Coordinates of C-alpha atoms in Angstrom, one line a residue:
M78 CA -4.6 4.8 -35.8
W79 CA -7.3 4.8 -33.3
K80 CA -9.7 8.0 -32.7
W81 CA -10.6 9.0 -29.0
T82 CA -13.0 11.1 -27.3
W83 CA -11.7 12.4 -23.9
R84 CA -12.9 13.6 -20.9
R85 CA -10.0 14.7 -18.6
R86 CA -11.9 16.0 -15.0
P87 CA -8.8 17.8 -12.8
P88 CA -9.1 19.0 -9.2
V89 CA -11.9 21.6 -8.4
T90 CA -8.7 23.9 -7.0
Q91 CA -6.8 22.7 -10.6
H92 CA -9.5 23.8 -12.0
T93 CA -10.1 26.9 -14.1
D94 CA -11.6 27.8 -17.8
E95 CA -7.7 28.6 -19.1
T96 CA -6.1 25.6 -18.1
S97 CA -9.2 23.7 -19.3
A98 CA -8.1 25.8 -22.9
K99 CA -4.9 24.5 -22.7
F100 CA -6.3 21.1 -22.0
E101 CA -8.2 20.4 -24.8
K102 CA -5.6 22.2 -27.0
R103 CA -3.0 19.8 -26.6
F104 CA -4.8 16.6 -26.8
M105 CA -6.9 17.8 -30.1
S106 CA -3.5 19.5 -31.8
G107 CA -1.9 16.6 -34.0
S108 CA -1.8 12.7 -33.8
H109 CA 0.1 11.5 -30.3
H110 CA 1.9 8.3 -30.5
V111 CA 1.7 5.3 -27.6
T112 CA 4.0 2.1 -27.2
V113 CA 2.1 -1.1 -26.9
H114 CA 3.9 -3.6 -25.0
L115 CA 2.3 -6.7 -25.6
G116 CA 4.8 -9.0 -23.8
T117 CA 7.7 -9.3 -25.6
H118 CA 5.8 -7.0 -28.5
R119 CA 5.8 -3.6 -29.1
V120 CA 3.4 -2.0 -31.3
A121 CA 3.4 2.0 -32.1
V122 CA 0.5 3.1 -32.5
K123 CA -1.1 6.5 -33.2
I124 CA -3.7 8.2 -31.6
V125 CA -6.4 11.6 -32.8
F126 CA -8.6 12.8 -30.1
P127 CA -11.4 14.5 -32.6
F128 CA -13.1 15.7 -29.4
T129 CA -11.7 16.5 -25.6
K130 CA -13.8 18.1 -23.5
V131 CA -12.1 19.1 -20.0
V132 CA -14.6 19.8 -16.3
P133 CA -14.0 20.0 -12.9
E134 CA -13.7 16.4 -10.9
A135 CA -17.5 15.6 -9.4
T136 CA -19.7 17.8 -11.1
P137 CA -20.0 15.4 -14.3
V138 CA -22.2 13.6 -11.5
I139 CA -25.2 15.3 -12.0
F140 CA -25.6 15.4 -15.4
T141 CA -25.3 10.9 -14.3
L142 CA -28.4 12.0 -11.2
Q143 CA -30.6 14.2 -14.5
K144 CA -30.5 11.9 -17.5
D145 CA -29.9 8.3 -18.7
A146 CA -27.7 7.0 -21.2
D147 CA -30.8 7.5 -24.1
G148 CA -31.1 11.6 -22.5
N149 CA -34.8 10.5 -20.9
W150 CA -34.9 11.7 -17.6
R151 CA -33.3 9.0 -15.3
E152 CA -35.3 6.6 -13.5
G153 CA -34.8 3.2 -11.4
D154 CA -33.2 1.4 -8.4
I155 CA -30.2 4.5 -8.0
F156 CA -32.8 6.3 -6.4
R157 CA -34.7 3.5 -4.3
E158 CA -33.1 3.9 -1.4
F159 CA -33.2 7.6 -1.6
A160 CA -36.6 7.9 -2.6
E161 CA -37.6 5.5 0.4
H162 CA -36.3 7.0 2.9
Y163 CA -37.5 10.8 2.5
E164 CA -40.5 8.8 1.3
L165 CA -40.5 10.4 -1.8
D166 CA -43.2 10.3 -5.2
K167 CA -42.6 6.3 -6.3
K168 CA -42.3 8.3 -9.6
F169 CA -39.3 9.6 -8.2
N170 CA -36.9 10.1 -11.4
G171 CA -33.5 12.5 -12.1
A172 CA -35.9 15.4 -12.9
Y173 CA -36.0 15.9 -9.7
F174 CA -32.4 17.3 -9.6
K175 CA -32.5 19.7 -12.4
D176 CA -32.5 22.6 -10.4
K177 CA -31.0 21.6 -6.7
R178 CA -28.0 22.9 -5.2
I179 CA -25.9 20.0 -4.7
L180 CA -22.1 20.1 -2.2
H181 CA -21.2 17.1 -4.1
V182 CA -18.9 15.3 -1.8
D183 CA -16.7 12.9 -4.2
I184 CA -14.2 10.6 -2.2
G185 CA -11.2 9.0 -3.4
D186 CA -8.0 7.2 -2.3
G187 CA -6.0 9.9 -1.2
S188 CA -8.2 13.1 -2.0
T189 CA -11.9 14.3 -1.3
E190 CA -13.3 17.2 -3.2
Y191 CA -16.7 19.4 -2.3
P192 CA -18.0 20.8 -5.1
I193 CA -20.8 23.2 -5.1
T194 CA -23.5 23.3 -7.8
E195 CA -26.5 24.5 -8.8
G196 CA -28.7 22.9 -11.7
N197 CA -25.8 22.1 -14.4
K198 CA -23.8 25.0 -12.8
F199 CA -20.1 24.4 -10.9
L200 CA -19.6 27.9 -8.5
R201 CA -16.3 28.1 -8.1
Q202 CA -16.7 30.8 -5.9
F203 CA -16.8 27.9 -3.7
V204 CA -14.6 25.2 -5.0
H205 CA -13.0 23.0 -2.3
G206 CA -10.3 20.0 -1.8
D207 CA -9.0 18.3 0.8
H208 CA -6.1 15.1 1.7
H209 CA -8.6 12.7 2.9
G210 CA -10.2 9.9 1.7
A211 CA -10.0 6.2 2.7
G212 CA -6.0 5.3 1.2
Y213 CA -5.2 7.1 4.2
A214 CA -6.6 4.7 6.9
I215 CA -6.2 1.5 4.8
E216 CA -2.1 2.5 5.6
E217 CA -2.7 3.5 8.6
A218 CA -4.4 0.2 9.5
L219 CA -2.1 -2.0 7.9
E220 CA 0.7 -2.2 10.1
E221 CA -2.3 -3.1 12.8
F222 CA -2.9 -6.3 10.9
N223 CA -0.2 -7.6 9.6
R224 CA 0.3 -7.3 13.0
L225 CA -2.7 -9.5 13.9
I226 CA -2.3 -12.2 10.5
H227 CA 1.3 -12.2 11.7
L228 CA 2.5 -11.9 7.9
P229 CA 4.7 -8.2 9.5
D230 CA 5.6 -7.6 5.6
S231 CA 1.9 -8.8 4.8
P232 CA 1.2 -6.0 1.7
R233 CA -1.5 -3.0 1.4
Q234 CA -2.2 -4.6 -2.7
F235 CA -3.8 -8.1 -0.1
F236 CA -5.1 -5.5 2.4
S237 CA -6.8 -4.2 -0.1
D238 CA -8.2 -7.7 -0.9
V239 CA -9.4 -8.9 1.8
I240 CA -11.6 -6.4 2.8
K241 CA -13.0 -6.8 -0.7
N242 CA -14.4 -10.1 0.1
P243 CA -16.6 -10.6 3.3
K244 CA -15.8 -14.0 2.5
H245 CA -12.3 -14.4 3.8
K246 CA -10.8 -15.5 7.4
Y247 CA -9.5 -12.6 7.6
Y248 CA -12.6 -10.0 6.8
A249 CA -13.2 -9.9 10.4
R250 CA -9.5 -8.9 11.1
A251 CA -9.5 -6.2 8.6
I252 CA -12.5 -4.1 9.3
K253 CA -12.2 -4.6 13.0
T254 CA -8.6 -2.5 12.6
L255 CA -10.2 -0.5 9.7
K256 CA -12.9 1.3 12.2
R257 CA -10.7 4.1 14.1
P258 CA -8.2 5.4 11.5
L259 CA -11.5 5.6 9.1
E260 CA -13.4 7.6 12.2
S261 CA -10.2 9.8 12.0
Q262 CA -10.9 10.3 8.1
V263 CA -14.8 10.9 8.7
R264 CA -14.7 13.5 10.8
Q265 CA -12.2 15.0 8.6
I266 CA -14.9 14.8 6.1
I267 CA -17.4 16.3 8.4
Q268 CA -15.4 19.0 8.9
N269 CA -14.9 20.3 5.5
V270 CA -18.5 19.2 4.9
K271 CA -19.7 21.9 7.6
R272 CA -17.5 24.6 6.6
Q273 CA -18.9 23.9 2.7
L274 CA -21.8 24.4 4.2
T275 CA -21.0 27.8 6.0
K276 CA -19.9 29.3 3.4
A277 CA -22.8 28.5 1.1
R278 CA -24.9 30.0 4.3
N279 CA -26.7 26.7 4.5
E280 CA -28.2 27.6 0.7
I281 CA -27.5 24.0 -0.3
D282 CA -30.6 21.3 -1.0
L283 CA -28.9 18.4 -0.8
I284 CA -25.6 16.7 -0.4
C285 CA -24.3 14.0 -3.0
V286 CA -21.4 11.2 -1.6
Y287 CA -20.2 8.8 -4.5
G288 CA -17.1 7.6 -5.0
G289 CA -14.7 5.1 -4.5
G290 CA -13.5 5.5 -0.9
S291 CA -17.7 6.5 0.1
I292 CA -18.2 2.5 0.4
L293 CA -16.0 1.9 2.9
M294 CA -17.1 4.4 5.3
R295 CA -20.8 4.8 3.8
S296 CA -22.0 3.3 7.9
I297 CA -19.8 5.6 9.8
L298 CA -20.5 8.7 7.2
F299 CA -24.1 8.5 6.5
P300 CA -25.6 8.6 9.9
Q301 CA -23.5 11.9 10.4
L302 CA -24.5 13.4 7.6
E303 CA -27.9 12.5 8.0
E304 CA -27.8 14.2 11.3
L305 CA -26.2 17.4 9.5
C306 CA -28.6 17.5 7.7
A307 CA -31.9 17.2 8.8
E308 CA -30.2 20.3 11.8
R309 CA -30.5 21.8 8.5
E310 CA -33.2 21.3 6.8
M311 CA -31.7 19.5 4.5
K312 CA -31.4 15.6 2.0
V313 CA -28.4 13.5 1.9
A314 CA -27.8 10.6 -0.6
V315 CA -25.1 8.1 -1.1
Y316 CA -24.5 6.8 -4.2
P317 CA -24.8 2.8 -4.7
G318 CA -21.3 1.0 -4.2
R319 CA -21.7 -1.1 -7.9
V320 CA -21.9 3.1 -9.4
C321 CA -19.6 4.3 -7.4
G322 CA -16.9 4.2 -10.0
A323 CA -19.0 4.5 -13.1
D324 CA -20.8 8.0 -11.7
E325 CA -18.2 10.6 -13.4
R326 CA -17.6 8.8 -17.0
D327 CA -21.1 8.6 -17.4
G328 CA -22.0 12.1 -16.7
A329 CA -19.0 13.0 -18.3
G330 CA -20.5 11.8 -21.9
C331 CA -23.1 13.6 -22.2
F332 CA -20.5 15.7 -23.7
C333 CA -19.6 13.9 -26.4
P334 CA -21.2 11.3 -28.4
R335 CA -22.8 7.8 -27.5
E336 CA -20.8 5.9 -30.6
D337 CA -18.1 7.6 -28.8
L338 CA -18.3 6.8 -25.2
R339 CA -15.0 3.6 -26.2
G340 CA -11.8 3.8 -25.4
A341 CA -13.1 7.3 -23.9
E342 CA -11.5 6.0 -20.5
E343 CA -9.0 8.8 -18.6

């Protein structure tokens, strides 16, 4: 029998106290039976969730920004670019974010979430999410990429593998075909950011961008956000690509004991 701690993150537009309680109760009520397929063998596994916490998607990042795994103010390279860009104190750490009003831009493959937090508080009146992300750009670019490499039925996974490998012989062609679709997705994201800022009357200290989809868009998105923030007297921080996959997982860890984090992935 496995005992897991479960942290689930529904989209901000679907999260309510009622749905959170429903999911938590569902997972913690009794045991759950799963069949694991190991080649030709099937193994019956019983899983018990002694603790489940449901929080809105994107919001756990605020805890990642502030504290490390040991509960201390976070320090290190994760903040280096942000601190240097705005000429902040060399001893900069996560304490900076403890009372900030932050517009989060969590860019995924097929959706982007735009929650606003103040300190550790999720502001429900500013809930917003939309169907824009890197996946749409890849789908749009795929046909042109296949034409350029003379492989009419090359799958999306191959295209994705190419853009992850700068040494691949088709890398330059893949990036070229992505430019226009990415620009289109960025335009939509910028419009949604502006709508959220209007709702909040520009009462935002920082726009924080992360998520796997933000990696491909960074070179196009960051200059536009930087200009937008300069006009409105706020700052923008884009997470380094190497932490995009772990930011929410680590932030959600504040809801459960560290020893329970094994197997706690969604």
